[in-house]
Amino acid sequence: MKTQVAIIGGGPAGLLLSHLLYQAGVDSVVLEHRSRAQVEARIRAGVLEQGTVDLLRSCGLGERMDKEGHLHDGMKIAWAGQESFFIDVRKHLGKRFMAYGQTQIQEDLHAASDARSARILHEAMNISLHDVDGQAPFVTFEHKGRAQRLDCEFIGGCDGFHGVSRKSIPADVLREFEKVYPFGWLGILSETPPLDDIVYANHPRGFALASMRNPMLSRYYIQVPLDTRLEDWSDERFWEELKARYPKEMAERIVTGPSIEKSIAPLRSYVAEPMRHGRLFLAGDAAHIVPPTGAKGLNLAVSDVFYLSRALASFYATGSAELIDGYSDMALRRVWASVRTSWYLTNLLHRFPDSSAFDQRAQEYELEYLRGNPSAQLALAEQYAGLPFEETAGVAATKEKGEEA
Ligand code: APR
Ligand code: PHB
């Protein structure tokens, strides 16, 4: 087989990359080692930044999102024994958020790839990348019991944190930055009406989060120790613990019901640099992981893929490698902004098992500062909203000219 861009991984990053490349007239093949049903069954975060929403709309993936998603304006912070406050992103920046599950985005991406008869090979096993720093990279794998080879000009490494792409970058080139947090999140989905806002709670019993997918689907999380076993958490126990972490009037408004999904996720921050080696480009979780606090993971995958598709499209259209050469630095600027924000929110809102009385006081005064200070709220709103996608020098210059005229 032969293509212009071989894409490893058929999650949100890989499929969106293939979609955007198609729209730019660039051919790709996606190799995914799981089945389509397994990929669609993953339940993950579901809060889209305005930039993500705009991009999905502009590339024709916004129709179902606009019908089924739920717009909201910011986030509420509840803080045990103190008054709750709202970070109003819409008021400060005119930007909104869309609650729309990654599961639905994955389905929409599959539907769009069916519509254009995209080459997506599921259950492609033992994928291995070759000659990524040469002129003619290729990928070998097994599919339906047969050994296969895919020749290509570029490789998009979109195969998540445990994939092969990042591992194909030599150890003396790759720099890794990591932080592991001493707790996890126990999350449930339930077919009950959510609270009106996304509410983050800082409580002596631990962090809690109330989120939503649509008017009849709620997503809740609580901070749990790392050795927590799912089987020890009945729905009843979960609801009781969740409510104990919210102020009374909010707890009373939480509508409980049977969970339709329940899982535990550890929290980690991780960044690999650079995001490019030769003709291999990393995007999404393959290059970075954020703790879920702030829901930045999917949004970062989308901005990486936007930058990468634009760079490859520009290369094929003009022959210029300028954007390709700038990809890693440009993507990393936005990555680190969100990595820092999710680390900050994780520190602000969780109870750390090893925190000292000093740490605890500093956290309380940080919350107090935020609650009472509009400029601090504006600064957080800016970070929570996500940085705008960077324009290229060419586009910026054209705009400036227009403004001058
Ligand atoms: N070969 C082929 N495919 C692989 C391999 C491999 N060796 N390893 C992993 N994959 C596939 C996975 O099965 C998965 O479908 O790559 C895909 C990666 O998808 P994600 O893990 O969802 O990562 P990404 O597409 O970057 O999306 C980022 O996922 O974790 C969330 O918060 C994150 O929402 C963000 C999104
Ligand atoms: C979610 O809805 O899953 C969600 C929302 C906000 C977060 C993290 C996760 O910060």
XYZ file of C-alpha atoms in Angstrom, residues 165-404:
240
model
C 5.021 6.316 17.565
C 6.672 8.143 20.445
C 8.775 5.039 21.133
C 10.135 5.307 17.584
C 11.932 8.550 18.481
C 15.472 7.789 19.689
C 16.002 8.158 23.442
C 18.784 10.700 22.953
C 16.417 12.967 20.985
C 13.286 12.730 23.146
C 12.975 14.787 26.308
C 10.244 13.808 28.752
C 8.598 15.921 31.469
C 6.345 14.128 33.915
C 4.338 14.571 37.080
C 2.303 11.794 38.681
C -0.370 12.764 41.224
C -1.040 10.747 44.387
C -4.744 10.077 43.679
C -7.192 9.125 40.945
C -10.711 10.038 39.839
C -13.633 7.677 40.226
C -16.204 8.720 37.614
C -19.751 7.717 36.773
C -22.226 8.466 34.019
C -25.902 8.467 34.935
C -29.070 9.160 33.010
C -30.189 11.924 35.331
C -30.497 15.690 34.786
C -27.179 17.429 35.598
C -26.651 20.565 37.684
C -26.925 23.785 35.639
C -23.181 24.459 35.748
C -19.962 22.463 35.803
C -19.050 22.605 39.500
C -15.593 21.795 40.890
C -15.567 21.194 44.671
C -12.655 21.477 47.069
C -13.583 19.619 50.268
C -11.634 18.086 53.190
C -12.944 14.672 52.019
C -11.385 15.328 48.595
C -12.139 16.916 45.240
C -15.432 16.387 43.409
C -16.718 17.435 39.995
C -20.234 17.703 38.612
C -20.369 17.767 34.822
C -22.792 16.981 32.041
C -23.218 15.493 28.613
C -26.796 16.539 27.821
C -29.996 17.457 29.712
C -30.550 13.816 30.686
C -26.960 12.610 31.082
C -24.698 13.594 33.973
C -21.040 12.925 34.594
C -19.672 13.052 38.160
C -16.236 12.401 39.608
C -14.669 12.137 43.058
C -11.015 12.093 44.055
C -10.032 8.652 45.415
C -6.786 7.073 46.698
C -4.714 5.270 44.082
C -5.402 1.815 45.542
C -9.197 2.209 45.240
C -11.047 -0.846 43.892
C -14.068 -0.293 41.675
C -15.924 -3.217 43.232
C -15.897 -1.451 46.604
C -17.947 1.429 45.191
C -21.641 0.699 44.840
C -23.730 3.469 43.277
C -25.172 4.235 46.715
C -21.742 4.717 48.209
C -20.687 6.940 45.310
C -23.714 9.245 45.569
C -23.355 9.553 49.311
C -19.674 10.459 49.051
C -20.286 12.867 46.163
C -23.021 14.727 48.023
C -20.888 14.944 51.156
C -18.350 16.990 49.175
C -20.809 19.654 47.943
C -22.445 22.491 49.903
C -25.812 21.392 51.239
C -27.971 23.337 48.780
C -26.062 21.904 45.799
C -26.027 18.378 47.213
C -29.802 18.557 47.512
C -30.103 19.429 43.821
C -28.003 16.455 42.651
C -30.390 13.923 41.100
C -29.182 10.361 41.672
C -29.925 7.225 39.675
C -28.248 4.014 38.523
C -24.806 4.490 36.948
C -24.430 3.372 33.327
C -20.633 3.525 33.487
C -18.151 3.630 36.325
C -14.369 3.777 36.088
C -11.195 4.934 37.820
C -8.473 6.983 36.126
C -5.072 7.933 37.550
C -3.875 11.531 37.123
C -0.696 12.394 35.319
C 0.938 15.313 33.508
C 3.384 14.341 30.757
C 4.980 16.132 27.801
C 7.372 14.714 25.201
C 9.571 17.120 23.246
C 10.064 17.581 20.372
C 6.780 16.558 18.751
C 8.546 15.874 15.483
C 11.403 13.607 14.476
C 12.285 13.530 10.788
C 9.080 12.670 8.953
C 7.228 11.539 12.066
C 4.897 14.022 13.798
C 3.271 13.294 17.159
C -0.193 14.652 17.948
C -2.592 14.277 20.886
C -2.036 11.843 23.754
C 0.934 10.308 21.901
C 2.866 13.451 22.831
C 1.240 14.637 26.046
C -1.115 13.720 28.853
C -2.899 16.117 31.150
C -4.793 15.326 34.346
C -8.524 15.608 33.547
C -8.957 18.709 35.731
C -9.941 21.378 33.216
C -10.806 18.884 30.436
C -7.914 19.927 28.226
C -6.873 16.552 26.703
C -9.208 16.367 23.735
C -8.902 20.097 23.054
C -5.122 19.753 22.826
C -5.428 16.815 20.463
C -7.605 19.035 18.259
C -5.170 21.977 18.226
C -2.199 19.704 17.466
C -4.062 18.157 14.577
C -5.175 21.546 13.281
C -1.559 22.792 13.219
C -0.286 19.544 11.708
C -2.913 19.328 8.967
C -2.277 22.974 8.065
C 1.478 22.369 7.908
C 1.164 19.274 5.714
C -1.450 20.917 3.482
C 0.837 23.915 3.040
C 3.761 21.641 2.173
C 1.772 19.831 -0.497
C 0.286 23.056 -1.873
C 3.431 25.201 -1.991
C 6.433 22.923 -1.438
C 7.429 25.063 1.544
C 8.518 23.173 4.673
C 8.250 26.260 6.882
C 5.123 25.199 8.782
C 6.286 21.606 9.056
C 9.535 22.831 10.569
C 7.638 25.077 12.985
C 5.049 22.447 13.985
C 6.651 21.167 17.175
C 7.388 24.603 18.658
C 3.969 25.968 17.739
C 2.073 22.959 19.113
C 4.166 22.893 22.293
C 3.354 26.515 23.125
C -0.324 25.656 23.354
C 0.364 22.282 24.965
C 2.382 23.812 27.793
C -0.250 26.500 28.378
C -2.874 23.797 28.956
C -0.481 21.485 30.805
C 0.234 24.325 33.194
C -3.464 25.184 33.602
C -4.522 21.600 34.349
C -1.634 21.221 36.821
C -2.652 24.505 38.481
C -6.321 23.477 38.739
C -5.333 20.044 40.051
C -3.241 21.681 42.788
C -5.911 24.253 43.581
C -8.826 21.857 43.909
C -7.549 18.535 45.296
C -6.577 17.506 48.810
C -3.075 16.048 48.606
C -2.422 13.224 51.069
C 1.055 14.557 51.814
C 0.168 18.247 52.104
C 1.383 20.163 55.159
C -0.559 22.719 57.176
C 1.398 25.336 55.227
C 0.304 23.873 51.862
C -3.296 23.777 53.042
C -3.302 27.445 54.092
C -1.638 28.510 50.847
C -4.367 26.673 48.884
C -7.111 28.331 50.932
C -5.647 31.785 50.348
C -5.306 31.095 46.652
C -9.021 30.227 46.514
C -9.857 33.342 48.490
C -7.774 35.476 46.150
C -9.591 34.005 43.155
C -13.026 34.432 44.695
C -12.530 38.096 45.493
C -10.420 39.308 42.590
C -11.898 39.966 39.132
C -8.460 40.190 37.476
C -7.482 36.812 38.918
C -10.765 35.428 37.592
C -10.072 36.918 34.174
C -6.599 35.320 34.129
C -8.060 31.923 35.015
C -10.887 32.374 32.495
C -8.301 32.972 29.762
C -6.429 29.796 30.607
C -9.540 27.686 31.142
C -10.924 28.872 27.792
C -7.713 27.701 26.052
C -5.396 29.888 23.989
C -6.558 30.789 20.480
C -4.971 28.784 17.673
C -1.935 30.591 16.325
C -2.137 32.021 12.865
C 0.664 31.536 10.383
C 2.848 34.475 9.412
C 1.198 34.584 5.986
C -2.371 34.674 7.319
C -1.507 37.226 10.026
C 0.163 39.521 7.482
C -2.835 39.363 5.137
C -5.178 40.202 8.048
C -3.024 43.092 9.189
C -3.025 44.501 5.680
C -6.809 44.277 5.609
C -7.044 46.098 8.930
C -4.696 48.875 7.756
